[in-house]
Amino acid sequence: MKTIIEPFRIKMTEPIKPSTRAQREEKLKAAHNNVFLVDAEDVTIDLLTDSGTGAMSAQQWAAMMLGDESYAGSISWKKFESTVRDITGFKYIFPTHQGRAAERILAGALLKAGNVIPNNSHFDTTRANIEFVGAIAEDLLTDDGKNPASTAPFKGNMDLGKLEAVIAKHGAENIPFGMITVTNNSGGGQPVSLANMKAVKELLNRHNIPLIIDACRFAENAYFIQQREEGQKNRTLTEIAQEMFSLADASTMSLKKDGLVNIGGWLCCHNEAWADKFRNLLILTEGFPTYGGLAGRDLEAIAVGLREALEPDYQEYRNATIRYIASRLTERGIPIVKPAGGHAVFLDAKAFLPHIPSSEFPGIALVNALYLAGGVRGVELGSVMFGKRNPETGEETPSVMELVRLAFPRRVYTQSHFDYLIEVIEEVWEKRDSLKGARITKQPPFLRHFTAHFSPI
Ligand code: F0G
């Protein structure tokens, strides 16, 4: 077997500014020890997110020049619509400016206070949009999915027993739809099997509850199904994706992930009554239904990007990168969520820094150490992001897991960048015993991870 190479050449470059540890210490201090507040130009390898940070292909840039900016019924819209329809089969297709815009319209159109929405794991914007209208977001992941050490192949699967129990408890009449998120971002980028999706669909069907797919990383999920699920080896990624979508009544999407573009989303469905409601809200807040918050050139780039995301060489290279990093870290005994997910490697900060209690935020200690050691920017998914704080007493309830996500922008970094990343993680691993926790010195009332200030203990 030869090395799996990046299946592209690079025609345009962006500089990475070198920096010294002393400079990074200064920048981190000025950013109140929160890497969200560090300027991007002061980051060497930016793994904060895989959302909207990918590199477009020459074909996508060329397609952008064809962008038809007509307000209504543009040629670019037709290309977008026919591509999305071919992959998803949906009758009604609405472009949105990003995923959370689709979620806001969905929640605004279909939910009322007290409704309950099950999901394998809601992403934080999905949960926030559901809770914003007074409904309740339930995470029903299998127990395997919550265990960082389990190597089960489909740790994004929904627990059918828990779903049955939620329906029995709240009644189908209070559940306007169920959701399934592929891949499961909040739980480590883990895939959902076709078998699980079918079983969820069947169960919901018995209660007349529609199924909605949050499809952000549908192509990565299709790749995992092809590689890991019985009987799927000889099918194309497009065929698998088509089958996934055939199980759904509607879909939300952030095209900033598997659309391989920097901005965009969709909201799709089969039901005409739903479509009428979506269209009305779309016009109110996003734009006319044939552009929905996007420029014609964006629609062109998306139409090309969606096809590229389903190319086998691309998925093979992307997954090989993540497998490579995960196996190098595992060889050194560095604790990560196993198996590695589709868009990120998640370091297990609790196991990495067992001497730092949750109350002193081991994930923040690790994120900051990675930045200081090599200018690597990751994100804490632990007690800062998911922990609960009692606003009256200030008492903290820690998150179950303390993770650090290193999310990989698509087609941006090469293998030498990843070798550098591994060296940085190893350096921090060597001196892990000397790392100290952090204390919050200032925080907003919600979504505190973005803007909180920290001070090292
Ligand atoms: N659903 C999932 C599963 C996501 O991962 C995201 C975004 C969204 C919905 C919302 O989409 O950002 O276009 O509004 N995830 C990004 C991340 C931000 O870093 O994981 P959006």
PDB file of C-alpha atoms in Angstrom, residues 79-199:
ATOM      1  CA  LYS A  79     -28.186  24.172 -10.558  1.00  0.00           C
ATOM      2  CA  PHE A  80     -28.344  24.252  -6.767  1.00  0.00           C
ATOM      3  CA  GLU A  81     -31.868  22.864  -6.708  1.00  0.00           C
ATOM      4  CA  SER A  82     -31.227  20.029  -9.157  1.00  0.00           C
ATOM      5  CA  THR A  83     -28.031  18.944  -7.347  1.00  0.00           C
ATOM      6  CA  VAL A  84     -29.688  18.968  -3.927  1.00  0.00           C
ATOM      7  CA  ARG A  85     -32.717  17.146  -5.340  1.00  0.00           C
ATOM      8  CA  ASP A  86     -30.586  14.475  -6.961  1.00  0.00           C
ATOM      9  CA  ILE A  87     -28.759  13.738  -3.685  1.00  0.00           C
ATOM     10  CA  THR A  88     -31.675  14.140  -1.268  1.00  0.00           C
ATOM     11  CA  GLY A  89     -34.812  13.525  -3.334  1.00  0.00           C
ATOM     12  CA  PHE A  90     -36.680  16.317  -1.519  1.00  0.00           C
ATOM     13  CA  LYS A  91     -39.587  17.972  -3.239  1.00  0.00           C
ATOM     14  CA  TYR A  92     -39.229  21.385  -1.572  1.00  0.00           C
ATOM     15  CA  ILE A  93     -35.754  22.873  -1.296  1.00  0.00           C
ATOM     16  CA  PHE A  94     -34.916  26.186   0.368  1.00  0.00           C
ATOM     17  CA  PRO A  95     -31.429  27.706   0.518  1.00  0.00           C
ATOM     18  CA  THR A  96     -30.474  29.433   3.791  1.00  0.00           C
ATOM     19  CA  HIS A  97     -27.354  31.382   4.712  1.00  0.00           C
ATOM     20  CA  GLN A  98     -26.223  28.682   7.153  1.00  0.00           C
ATOM     21  CA  GLY A  99     -27.436  25.777   9.246  1.00  0.00           C
ATOM     22  CA  ARG A 100     -28.827  27.679  12.202  1.00  0.00           C
ATOM     23  CA  ALA A 101     -31.001  29.803   9.885  1.00  0.00           C
ATOM     24  CA  ALA A 102     -32.683  26.587   8.724  1.00  0.00           C
ATOM     25  CA  GLU A 103     -33.036  25.498  12.365  1.00  0.00           C
ATOM     26  CA  ARG A 104     -34.612  28.805  13.361  1.00  0.00           C
ATOM     27  CA  ILE A 105     -37.177  28.580  10.544  1.00  0.00           C
ATOM     28  CA  LEU A 106     -37.919  24.941  11.359  1.00  0.00           C
ATOM     29  CA  ALA A 107     -38.448  25.649  15.052  1.00  0.00           C
ATOM     30  CA  GLY A 108     -40.411  28.825  14.372  1.00  0.00           C
ATOM     31  CA  ALA A 109     -42.718  27.098  11.885  1.00  0.00           C
ATOM     32  CA  LEU A 110     -43.403  23.778  13.605  1.00  0.00           C
ATOM     33  CA  LEU A 111     -42.799  24.000  17.352  1.00  0.00           C
ATOM     34  CA  LYS A 112     -44.646  25.374  20.314  1.00  0.00           C
ATOM     35  CA  ALA A 113     -43.784  25.587  24.007  1.00  0.00           C
ATOM     36  CA  GLY A 114     -43.735  22.207  25.725  1.00  0.00           C
ATOM     37  CA  ASN A 115     -43.033  20.166  22.567  1.00  0.00           C
ATOM     38  CA  VAL A 116     -40.265  17.590  22.859  1.00  0.00           C
ATOM     39  CA  ILE A 117     -37.682  16.944  20.126  1.00  0.00           C
ATOM     40  CA  PRO A 118     -35.592  13.764  20.349  1.00  0.00           C
ATOM     41  CA  ASN A 119     -32.208  13.558  18.587  1.00  0.00           C
ATOM     42  CA  ASN A 120     -29.117  11.370  18.909  1.00  0.00           C
ATOM     43  CA  SER A 121     -27.382  14.571  20.102  1.00  0.00           C
ATOM     44  CA  HIS A 122     -28.539  18.076  19.353  1.00  0.00           C
ATOM     45  CA  PHE A 123     -25.810  20.441  18.229  1.00  0.00           C
ATOM     46  CA  ASP A 124     -25.788  23.538  20.454  1.00  0.00           C
ATOM     47  CA  THR A 125     -27.458  25.841  17.869  1.00  0.00           C
ATOM     48  CA  THR A 126     -30.173  23.227  17.218  1.00  0.00           C
ATOM     49  CA  ARG A 127     -30.831  22.894  20.933  1.00  0.00           C
ATOM     50  CA  ALA A 128     -30.793  26.692  21.358  1.00  0.00           C
ATOM     51  CA  ASN A 129     -33.327  27.217  18.530  1.00  0.00           C
ATOM     52  CA  ILE A 130     -35.629  24.541  19.980  1.00  0.00           C
ATOM     53  CA  GLU A 131     -35.366  25.966  23.499  1.00  0.00           C
ATOM     54  CA  PHE A 132     -35.835  29.511  22.203  1.00  0.00           C
ATOM     55  CA  VAL A 133     -39.453  28.679  21.303  1.00  0.00           C
ATOM     56  CA  GLY A 134     -39.997  26.948  24.656  1.00  0.00           C
ATOM     57  CA  ALA A 135     -39.662  23.363  23.415  1.00  0.00           C
ATOM     58  CA  ILE A 136     -37.453  20.679  24.957  1.00  0.00           C
ATOM     59  CA  ALA A 137     -34.433  19.092  23.240  1.00  0.00           C
ATOM     60  CA  GLU A 138     -33.718  15.479  24.285  1.00  0.00           C
ATOM     61  CA  ASP A 139     -30.407  13.715  23.557  1.00  0.00           C
ATOM     62  CA  LEU A 140     -30.936   9.954  23.161  1.00  0.00           C
ATOM     63  CA  LEU A 141     -27.493   8.658  22.238  1.00  0.00           C
ATOM     64  CA  THR A 142     -26.639   5.013  22.914  1.00  0.00           C
ATOM     65  CA  ASP A 143     -24.474   4.407  25.998  1.00  0.00           C
ATOM     66  CA  ASP A 144     -21.603   3.392  23.696  1.00  0.00           C
ATOM     67  CA  GLY A 145     -21.658   6.881  22.218  1.00  0.00           C
ATOM     68  CA  LYS A 146     -20.973   8.391  25.629  1.00  0.00           C
ATOM     69  CA  ASN A 147     -17.989   6.194  26.395  1.00  0.00           C
ATOM     70  CA  PRO A 148     -14.744   7.676  24.936  1.00  0.00           C
ATOM     71  CA  ALA A 149     -12.981   4.300  25.153  1.00  0.00           C
ATOM     72  CA  SER A 150     -15.636   2.231  23.314  1.00  0.00           C
ATOM     73  CA  THR A 151     -14.570   1.339  19.781  1.00  0.00           C
ATOM     74  CA  ALA A 152     -18.069   0.526  18.499  1.00  0.00           C
ATOM     75  CA  PRO A 153     -18.366   1.350  14.774  1.00  0.00           C
ATOM     76  CA  PHE A 154     -21.503   3.520  14.957  1.00  0.00           C
ATOM     77  CA  LYS A 155     -21.274   5.516  18.157  1.00  0.00           C
ATOM     78  CA  GLY A 156     -23.624   8.153  16.737  1.00  0.00           C
ATOM     79  CA  ASN A 157     -26.594   5.777  16.801  1.00  0.00           C
ATOM     80  CA  MET A 158     -29.779   6.695  18.604  1.00  0.00           C
ATOM     81  CA  ASP A 159     -30.925   4.477  21.479  1.00  0.00           C
ATOM     82  CA  LEU A 160     -34.269   3.003  20.375  1.00  0.00           C
ATOM     83  CA  GLY A 161     -35.289   2.079  23.905  1.00  0.00           C
ATOM     84  CA  LYS A 162     -34.790   5.657  25.080  1.00  0.00           C
ATOM     85  CA  LEU A 163     -36.735   6.924  22.048  1.00  0.00           C
ATOM     86  CA  GLU A 164     -39.616   4.583  22.828  1.00  0.00           C
ATOM     87  CA  ALA A 165     -39.578   5.800  26.447  1.00  0.00           C
ATOM     88  CA  VAL A 166     -39.612   9.486  25.451  1.00  0.00           C
ATOM     89  CA  ILE A 167     -42.601   8.887  23.153  1.00  0.00           C
ATOM     90  CA  ALA A 168     -44.421   6.966  25.904  1.00  0.00           C
ATOM     91  CA  LYS A 169     -43.693   9.683  28.458  1.00  0.00           C
ATOM     92  CA  HIS A 170     -44.590  12.784  26.427  1.00  0.00           C
ATOM     93  CA  GLY A 171     -47.036  11.338  23.886  1.00  0.00           C
ATOM     94  CA  ALA A 172     -46.611  11.407  20.116  1.00  0.00           C
ATOM     95  CA  GLU A 173     -48.924  14.434  19.914  1.00  0.00           C
ATOM     96  CA  ASN A 174     -46.248  16.501  21.709  1.00  0.00           C
ATOM     97  CA  ILE A 175     -43.462  15.407  19.380  1.00  0.00           C
ATOM     98  CA  PRO A 176     -43.904  17.268  16.054  1.00  0.00           C
ATOM     99  CA  PHE A 177     -40.773  15.546  14.687  1.00  0.00           C
ATOM    100  CA  GLY A 178     -37.723  13.535  15.682  1.00  0.00           C
ATOM    101  CA  MET A 179     -34.193  14.348  14.503  1.00  0.00           C
ATOM    102  CA  ILE A 180     -31.027  12.477  13.737  1.00  0.00           C
ATOM    103  CA  THR A 181     -27.684  14.255  13.344  1.00  0.00           C
ATOM    104  CA  VAL A 182     -25.115  12.841  10.940  1.00  0.00           C
ATOM    105  CA  THR A 183     -22.395  12.594  11.911  1.00  0.00           C
ATOM    106  CA  ASN A 184     -22.906  13.176  15.629  1.00  0.00           C
ATOM    107  CA  ASN A 185     -20.768  16.286  16.151  1.00  0.00           C
ATOM    108  CA  SER A 186     -21.434  16.776  19.875  1.00  0.00           C
ATOM    109  CA  GLY A 187     -20.474  13.155  20.559  1.00  0.00           C
ATOM    110  CA  GLY A 188     -17.147  13.075  18.708  1.00  0.00           C
ATOM    111  CA  GLY A 189     -18.131  13.174  15.013  1.00  0.00           C
ATOM    112  CA  GLN A 190     -19.335   9.568  15.255  1.00  0.00           C
ATOM    113  CA  PRO A 191     -21.444   8.064  12.457  1.00  0.00           C
ATOM    114  CA  VAL A 192     -24.984   6.699  12.456  1.00  0.00           C
ATOM    115  CA  SER A 193     -25.598   3.395  10.658  1.00  0.00           C
ATOM    116  CA  LEU A 194     -28.217   2.943   7.946  1.00  0.00           C
ATOM    117  CA  ALA A 195     -29.732   0.172  10.050  1.00  0.00           C
ATOM    118  CA  ASN A 196     -30.165   2.563  12.984  1.00  0.00           C
ATOM    119  CA  MET A 197     -31.678   5.276  10.793  1.00  0.00           C
ATOM    120  CA  LYS A 198     -34.137   2.750   9.365  1.00  0.00           C
ATOM    121  CA  ALA A 199     -35.089   1.503  12.820  1.00  0.00           C
TER     122      ALA A 199
END
